[in-house]
PDB file of C-alpha atoms in Angstrom:
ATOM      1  CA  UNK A   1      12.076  12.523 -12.286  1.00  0.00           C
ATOM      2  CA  UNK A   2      12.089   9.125 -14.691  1.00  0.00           C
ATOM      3  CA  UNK A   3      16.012  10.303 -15.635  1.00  0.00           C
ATOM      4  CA  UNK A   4      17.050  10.979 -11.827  1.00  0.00           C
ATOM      5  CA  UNK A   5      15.638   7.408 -11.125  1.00  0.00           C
ATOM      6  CA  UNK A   6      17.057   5.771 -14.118  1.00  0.00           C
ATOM      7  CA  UNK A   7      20.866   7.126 -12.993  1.00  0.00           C
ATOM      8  CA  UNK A   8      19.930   5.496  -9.756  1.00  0.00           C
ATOM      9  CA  UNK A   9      19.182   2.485 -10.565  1.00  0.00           C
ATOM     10  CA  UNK A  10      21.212   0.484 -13.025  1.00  0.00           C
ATOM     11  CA  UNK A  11      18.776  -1.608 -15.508  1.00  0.00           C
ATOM     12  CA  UNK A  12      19.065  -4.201 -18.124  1.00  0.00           C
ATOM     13  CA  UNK A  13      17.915  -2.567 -21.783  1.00  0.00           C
ATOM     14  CA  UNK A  14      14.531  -4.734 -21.702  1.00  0.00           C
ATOM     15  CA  UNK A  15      14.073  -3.897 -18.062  1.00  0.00           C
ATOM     16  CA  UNK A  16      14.421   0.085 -18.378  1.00  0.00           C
ATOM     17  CA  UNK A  17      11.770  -0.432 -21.117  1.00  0.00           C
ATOM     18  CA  UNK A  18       9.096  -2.116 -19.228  1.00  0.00           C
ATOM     19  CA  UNK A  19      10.166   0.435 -16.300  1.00  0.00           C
ATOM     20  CA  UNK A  20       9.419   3.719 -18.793  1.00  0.00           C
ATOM     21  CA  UNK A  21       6.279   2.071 -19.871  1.00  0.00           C
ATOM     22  CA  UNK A  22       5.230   1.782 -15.982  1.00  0.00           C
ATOM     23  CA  UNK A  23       6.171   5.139 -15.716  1.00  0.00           C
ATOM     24  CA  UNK A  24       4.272   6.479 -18.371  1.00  0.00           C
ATOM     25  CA  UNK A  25       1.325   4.464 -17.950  1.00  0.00           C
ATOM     26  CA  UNK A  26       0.839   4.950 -14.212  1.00  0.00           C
ATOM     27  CA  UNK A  27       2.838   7.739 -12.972  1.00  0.00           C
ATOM     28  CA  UNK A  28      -0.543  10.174 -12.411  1.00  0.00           C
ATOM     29  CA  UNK A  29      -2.781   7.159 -11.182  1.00  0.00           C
ATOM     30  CA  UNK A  30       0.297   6.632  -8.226  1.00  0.00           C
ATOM     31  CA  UNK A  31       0.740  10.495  -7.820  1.00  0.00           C
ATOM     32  CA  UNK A  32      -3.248  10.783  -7.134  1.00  0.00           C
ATOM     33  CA  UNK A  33      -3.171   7.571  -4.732  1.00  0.00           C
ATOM     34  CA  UNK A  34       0.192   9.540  -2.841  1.00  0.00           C
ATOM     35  CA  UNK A  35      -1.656  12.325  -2.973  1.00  0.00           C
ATOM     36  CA  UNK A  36      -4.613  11.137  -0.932  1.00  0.00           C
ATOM     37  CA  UNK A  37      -2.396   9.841   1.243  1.00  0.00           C
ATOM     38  CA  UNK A  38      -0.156  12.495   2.054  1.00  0.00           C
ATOM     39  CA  UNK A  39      -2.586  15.550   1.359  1.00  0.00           C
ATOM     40  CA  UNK A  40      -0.306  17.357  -0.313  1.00  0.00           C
ATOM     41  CA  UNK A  41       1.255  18.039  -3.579  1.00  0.00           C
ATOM     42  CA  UNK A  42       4.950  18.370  -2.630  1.00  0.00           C
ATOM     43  CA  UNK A  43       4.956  15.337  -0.687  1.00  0.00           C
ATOM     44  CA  UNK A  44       2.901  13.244  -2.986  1.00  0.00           C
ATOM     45  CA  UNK A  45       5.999  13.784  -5.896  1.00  0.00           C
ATOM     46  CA  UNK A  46       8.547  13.063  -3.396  1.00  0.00           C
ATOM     47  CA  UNK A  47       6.712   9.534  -2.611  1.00  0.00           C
ATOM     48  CA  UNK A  48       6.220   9.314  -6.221  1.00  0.00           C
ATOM     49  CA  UNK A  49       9.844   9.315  -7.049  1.00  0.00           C
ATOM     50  CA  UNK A  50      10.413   6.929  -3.719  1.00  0.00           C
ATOM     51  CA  UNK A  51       7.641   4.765  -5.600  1.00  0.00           C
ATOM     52  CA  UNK A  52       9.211   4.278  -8.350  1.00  0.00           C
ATOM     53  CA  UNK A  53      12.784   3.800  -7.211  1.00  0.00           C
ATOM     54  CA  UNK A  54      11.722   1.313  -5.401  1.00  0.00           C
ATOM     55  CA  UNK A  55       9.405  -0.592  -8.667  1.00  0.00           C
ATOM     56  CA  UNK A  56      12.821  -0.026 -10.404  1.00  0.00           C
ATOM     57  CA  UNK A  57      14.364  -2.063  -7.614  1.00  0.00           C
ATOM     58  CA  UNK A  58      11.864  -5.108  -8.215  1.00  0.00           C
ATOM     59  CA  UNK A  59      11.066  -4.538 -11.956  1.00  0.00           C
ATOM     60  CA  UNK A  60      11.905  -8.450 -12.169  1.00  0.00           C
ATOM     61  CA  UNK A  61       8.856  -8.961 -10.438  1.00  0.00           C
ATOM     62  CA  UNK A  62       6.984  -7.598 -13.007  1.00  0.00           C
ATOM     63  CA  UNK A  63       5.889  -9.740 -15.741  1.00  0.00           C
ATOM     64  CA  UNK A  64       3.237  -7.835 -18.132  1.00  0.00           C
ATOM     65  CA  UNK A  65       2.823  -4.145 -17.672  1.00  0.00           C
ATOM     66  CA  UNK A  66      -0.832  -4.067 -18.663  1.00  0.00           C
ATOM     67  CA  UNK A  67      -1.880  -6.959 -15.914  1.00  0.00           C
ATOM     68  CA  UNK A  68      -4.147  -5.640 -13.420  1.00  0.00           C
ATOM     69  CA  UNK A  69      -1.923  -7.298 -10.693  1.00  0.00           C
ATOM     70  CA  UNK A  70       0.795  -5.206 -12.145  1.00  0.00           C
ATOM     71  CA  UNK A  71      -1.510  -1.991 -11.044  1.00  0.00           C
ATOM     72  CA  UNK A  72      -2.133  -3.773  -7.995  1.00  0.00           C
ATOM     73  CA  UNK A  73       1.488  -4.116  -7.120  1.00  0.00           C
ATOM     74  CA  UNK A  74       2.259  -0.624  -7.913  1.00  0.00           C
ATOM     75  CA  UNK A  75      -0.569   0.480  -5.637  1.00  0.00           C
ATOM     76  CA  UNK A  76       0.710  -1.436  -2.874  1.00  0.00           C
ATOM     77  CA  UNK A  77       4.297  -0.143  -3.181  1.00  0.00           C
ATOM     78  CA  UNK A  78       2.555   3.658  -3.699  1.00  0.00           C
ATOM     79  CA  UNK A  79       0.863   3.089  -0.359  1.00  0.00           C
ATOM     80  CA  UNK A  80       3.005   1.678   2.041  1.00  0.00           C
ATOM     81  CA  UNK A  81       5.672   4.245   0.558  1.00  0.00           C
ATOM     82  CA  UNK A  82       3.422   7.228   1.258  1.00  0.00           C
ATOM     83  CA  UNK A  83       2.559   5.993   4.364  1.00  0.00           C
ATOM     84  CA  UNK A  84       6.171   4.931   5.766  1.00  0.00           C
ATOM     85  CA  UNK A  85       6.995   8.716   4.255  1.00  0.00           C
ATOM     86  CA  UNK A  86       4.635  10.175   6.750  1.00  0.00           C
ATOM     87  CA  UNK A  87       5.803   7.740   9.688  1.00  0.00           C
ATOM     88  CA  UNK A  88       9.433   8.815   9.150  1.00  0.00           C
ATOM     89  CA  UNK A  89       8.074  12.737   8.721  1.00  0.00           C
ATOM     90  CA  UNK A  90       6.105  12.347  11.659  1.00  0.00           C
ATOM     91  CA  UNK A  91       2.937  13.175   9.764  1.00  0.00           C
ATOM     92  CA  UNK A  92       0.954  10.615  11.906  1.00  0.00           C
ATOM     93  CA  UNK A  93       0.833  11.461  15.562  1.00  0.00           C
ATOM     94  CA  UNK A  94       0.397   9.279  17.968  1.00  0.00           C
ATOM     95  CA  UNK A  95      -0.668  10.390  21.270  1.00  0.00           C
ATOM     96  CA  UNK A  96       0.636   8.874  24.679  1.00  0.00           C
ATOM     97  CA  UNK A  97      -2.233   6.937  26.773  1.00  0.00           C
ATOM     98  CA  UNK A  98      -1.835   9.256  29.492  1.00  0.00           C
ATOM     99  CA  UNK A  99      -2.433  12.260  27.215  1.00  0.00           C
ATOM    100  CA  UNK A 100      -5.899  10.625  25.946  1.00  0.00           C
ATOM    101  CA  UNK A 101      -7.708  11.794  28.896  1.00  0.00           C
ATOM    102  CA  UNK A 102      -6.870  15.727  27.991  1.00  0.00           C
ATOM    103  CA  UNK A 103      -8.449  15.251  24.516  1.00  0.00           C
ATOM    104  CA  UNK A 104     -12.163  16.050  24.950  1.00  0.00           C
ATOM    105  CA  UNK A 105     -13.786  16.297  21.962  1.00  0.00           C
ATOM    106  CA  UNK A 106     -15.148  12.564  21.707  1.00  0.00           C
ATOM    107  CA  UNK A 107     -15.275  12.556  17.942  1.00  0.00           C
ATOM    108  CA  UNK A 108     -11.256  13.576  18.111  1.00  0.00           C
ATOM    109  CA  UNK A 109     -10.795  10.739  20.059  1.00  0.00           C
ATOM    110  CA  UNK A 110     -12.553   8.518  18.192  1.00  0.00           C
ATOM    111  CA  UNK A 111     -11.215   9.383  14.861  1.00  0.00           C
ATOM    112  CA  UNK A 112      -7.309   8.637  16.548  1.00  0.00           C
ATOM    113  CA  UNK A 113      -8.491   5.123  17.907  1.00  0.00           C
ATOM    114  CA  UNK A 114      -9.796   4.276  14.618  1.00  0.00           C
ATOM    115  CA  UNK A 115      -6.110   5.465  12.962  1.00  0.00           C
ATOM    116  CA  UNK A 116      -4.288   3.684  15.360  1.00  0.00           C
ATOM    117  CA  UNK A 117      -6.355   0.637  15.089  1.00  0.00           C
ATOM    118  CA  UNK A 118      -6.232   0.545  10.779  1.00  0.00           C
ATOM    119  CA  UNK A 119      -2.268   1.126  10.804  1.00  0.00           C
ATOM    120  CA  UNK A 120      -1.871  -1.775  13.357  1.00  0.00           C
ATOM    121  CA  UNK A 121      -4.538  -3.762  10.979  1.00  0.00           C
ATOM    122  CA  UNK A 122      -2.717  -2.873   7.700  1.00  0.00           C
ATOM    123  CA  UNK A 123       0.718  -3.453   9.439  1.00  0.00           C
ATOM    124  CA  UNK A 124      -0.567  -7.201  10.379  1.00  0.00           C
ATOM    125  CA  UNK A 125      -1.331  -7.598   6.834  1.00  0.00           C
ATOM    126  CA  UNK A 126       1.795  -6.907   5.335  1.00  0.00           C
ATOM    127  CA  UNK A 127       2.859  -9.706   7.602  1.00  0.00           C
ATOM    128  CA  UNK A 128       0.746 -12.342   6.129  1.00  0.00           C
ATOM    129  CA  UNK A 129       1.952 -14.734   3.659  1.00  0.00           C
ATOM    130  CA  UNK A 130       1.013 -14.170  -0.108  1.00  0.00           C
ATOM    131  CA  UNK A 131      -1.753 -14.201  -1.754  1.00  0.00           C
ATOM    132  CA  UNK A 132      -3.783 -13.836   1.274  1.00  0.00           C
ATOM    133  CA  UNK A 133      -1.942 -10.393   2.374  1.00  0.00           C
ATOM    134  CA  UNK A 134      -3.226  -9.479  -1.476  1.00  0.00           C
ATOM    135  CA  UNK A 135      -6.613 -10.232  -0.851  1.00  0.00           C
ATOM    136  CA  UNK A 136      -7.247  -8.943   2.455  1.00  0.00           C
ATOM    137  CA  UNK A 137      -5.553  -5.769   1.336  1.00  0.00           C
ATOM    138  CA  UNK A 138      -8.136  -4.905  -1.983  1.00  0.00           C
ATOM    139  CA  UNK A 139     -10.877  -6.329  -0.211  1.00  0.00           C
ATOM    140  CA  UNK A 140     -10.341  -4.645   3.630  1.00  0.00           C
ATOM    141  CA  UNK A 141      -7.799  -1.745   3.046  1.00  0.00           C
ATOM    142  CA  UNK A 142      -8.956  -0.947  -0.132  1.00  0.00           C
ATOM    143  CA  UNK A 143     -12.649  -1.678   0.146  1.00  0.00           C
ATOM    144  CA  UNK A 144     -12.702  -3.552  -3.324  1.00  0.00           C
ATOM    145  CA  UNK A 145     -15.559  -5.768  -3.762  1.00  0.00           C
ATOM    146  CA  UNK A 146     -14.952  -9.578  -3.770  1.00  0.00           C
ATOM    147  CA  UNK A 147     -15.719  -9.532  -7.413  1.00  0.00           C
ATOM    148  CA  UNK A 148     -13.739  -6.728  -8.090  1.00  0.00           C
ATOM    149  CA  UNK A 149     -10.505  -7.925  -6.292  1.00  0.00           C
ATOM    150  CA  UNK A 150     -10.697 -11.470  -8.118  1.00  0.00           C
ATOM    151  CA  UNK A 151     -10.970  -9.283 -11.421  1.00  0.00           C
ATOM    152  CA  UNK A 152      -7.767  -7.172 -10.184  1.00  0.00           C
ATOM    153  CA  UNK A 153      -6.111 -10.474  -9.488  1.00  0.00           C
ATOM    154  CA  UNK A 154      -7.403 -12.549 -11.882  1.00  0.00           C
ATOM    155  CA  UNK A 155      -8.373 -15.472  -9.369  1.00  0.00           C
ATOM    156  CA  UNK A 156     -11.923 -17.129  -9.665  1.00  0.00           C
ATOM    157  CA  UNK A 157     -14.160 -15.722  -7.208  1.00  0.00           C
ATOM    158  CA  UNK A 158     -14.500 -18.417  -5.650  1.00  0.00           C
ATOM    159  CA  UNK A 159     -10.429 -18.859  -4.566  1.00  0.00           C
ATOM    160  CA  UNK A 160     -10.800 -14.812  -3.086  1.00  0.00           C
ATOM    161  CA  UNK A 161     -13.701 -15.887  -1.199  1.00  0.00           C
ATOM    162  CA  UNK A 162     -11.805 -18.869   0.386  1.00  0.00           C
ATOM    163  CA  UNK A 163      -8.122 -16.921   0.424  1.00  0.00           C
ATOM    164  CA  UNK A 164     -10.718 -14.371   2.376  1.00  0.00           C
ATOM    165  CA  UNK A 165     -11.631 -16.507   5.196  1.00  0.00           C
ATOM    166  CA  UNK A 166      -8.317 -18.708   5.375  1.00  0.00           C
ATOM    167  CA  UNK A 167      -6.569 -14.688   5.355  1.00  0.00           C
ATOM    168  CA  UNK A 168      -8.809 -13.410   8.123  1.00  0.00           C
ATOM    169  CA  UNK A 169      -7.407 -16.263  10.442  1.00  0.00           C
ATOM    170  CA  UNK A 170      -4.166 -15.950  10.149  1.00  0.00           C
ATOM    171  CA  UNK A 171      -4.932 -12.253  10.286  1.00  0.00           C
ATOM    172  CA  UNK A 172      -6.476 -12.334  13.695  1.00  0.00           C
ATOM    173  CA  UNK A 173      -3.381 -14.568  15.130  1.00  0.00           C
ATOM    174  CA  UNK A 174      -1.062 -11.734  13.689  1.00  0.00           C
ATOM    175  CA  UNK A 175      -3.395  -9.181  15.484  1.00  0.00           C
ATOM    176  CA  UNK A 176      -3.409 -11.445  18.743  1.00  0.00           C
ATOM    177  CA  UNK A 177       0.423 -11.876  18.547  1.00  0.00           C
ATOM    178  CA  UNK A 178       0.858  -8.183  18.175  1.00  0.00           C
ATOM    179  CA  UNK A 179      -1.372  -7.587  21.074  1.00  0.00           C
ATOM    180  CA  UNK A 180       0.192  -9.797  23.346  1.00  0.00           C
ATOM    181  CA  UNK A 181       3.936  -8.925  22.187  1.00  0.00           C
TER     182      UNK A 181
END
């Protein structure tokens, strides 16, 4: 896979180095995120390579491959690449209004509202300006502890408590907008 994206992408000696190391270093952490994601093994490798094609795309973005905000940012891409890769497989269903009534197992129904409502909430976080769409995601999406997602992003905690609460606003005008849109 790391030669099929390298004759993809055309990179800069220094930059196909700190690309291999990514690879190398992180390719099975990234496959096991894709992989929870996608729920299966095929699937997971073919987000993998989409992962990476698109980290070789913005390797200028990355400044030190052993930064935990480097891991962040690859987890990010890994994500929203697995889970645009189900959108555009039609993995995730979504069921018309009308049909909700002919779903009667309440737990069913439940478990789609909750879907819905977390891809609409993750959606409205990609929207946000940076670093608070950073935050919100480690802390919210990825259920990292305040602690832990200042460690990640090596921010006091202190700042990701405060990027927390100014984040949350604008994330519940995003949420509004995209309600009333």
């Amino acid at each position: 896979m790391l030669a099929m994206v390298l004759m993809s992408i055309d990179l800069k000696p220094a930059e196909q180095n700190k690309f291999e190391a990514l690879y190398y270093k992180y390719k099975n952490l990234l496959f096991y995120q894709a992989l929870r994601i996608v729920k299966n093994e095929r699937d997971a490798e073919d987000v993998l390579q989409n992962t990476f094609i698109k980290i070789a795309k913005n390797i200028k973005n990355v400044k030190n491959t052993d930064a935990k905000e480097t891991l962040a940012f690859l987890i990010v891409i890994t994500k929203n690449t697995a889970f645009d890769f189900l959108k555009r497989n039609k993995k995730i269903t979504e069921v018309p209004l009308q049909d909700l009534d002919e779903i009667e197992d309440a737990e069913a129904l439940e478990s789609l509202v909750s879907h819905l409502e977390y891809e609409k909430i993750v959606s409205a976080i990609k929207k946000i300006p940076t670093p608070y769409n950073e935050v919100l995601y480690l802390h919210f999406v990825r259920d990292y502890s305040i602690k832990k997602t200042a460690n990640l992003l090596e921010r006091k905690t202190a700042t990701v408590k405060m990027q927390l609460v100014r984040g949350k606003r604008i994330l519940v005008e995003t949420l509004t907008e995209m309600l009333y849109d």
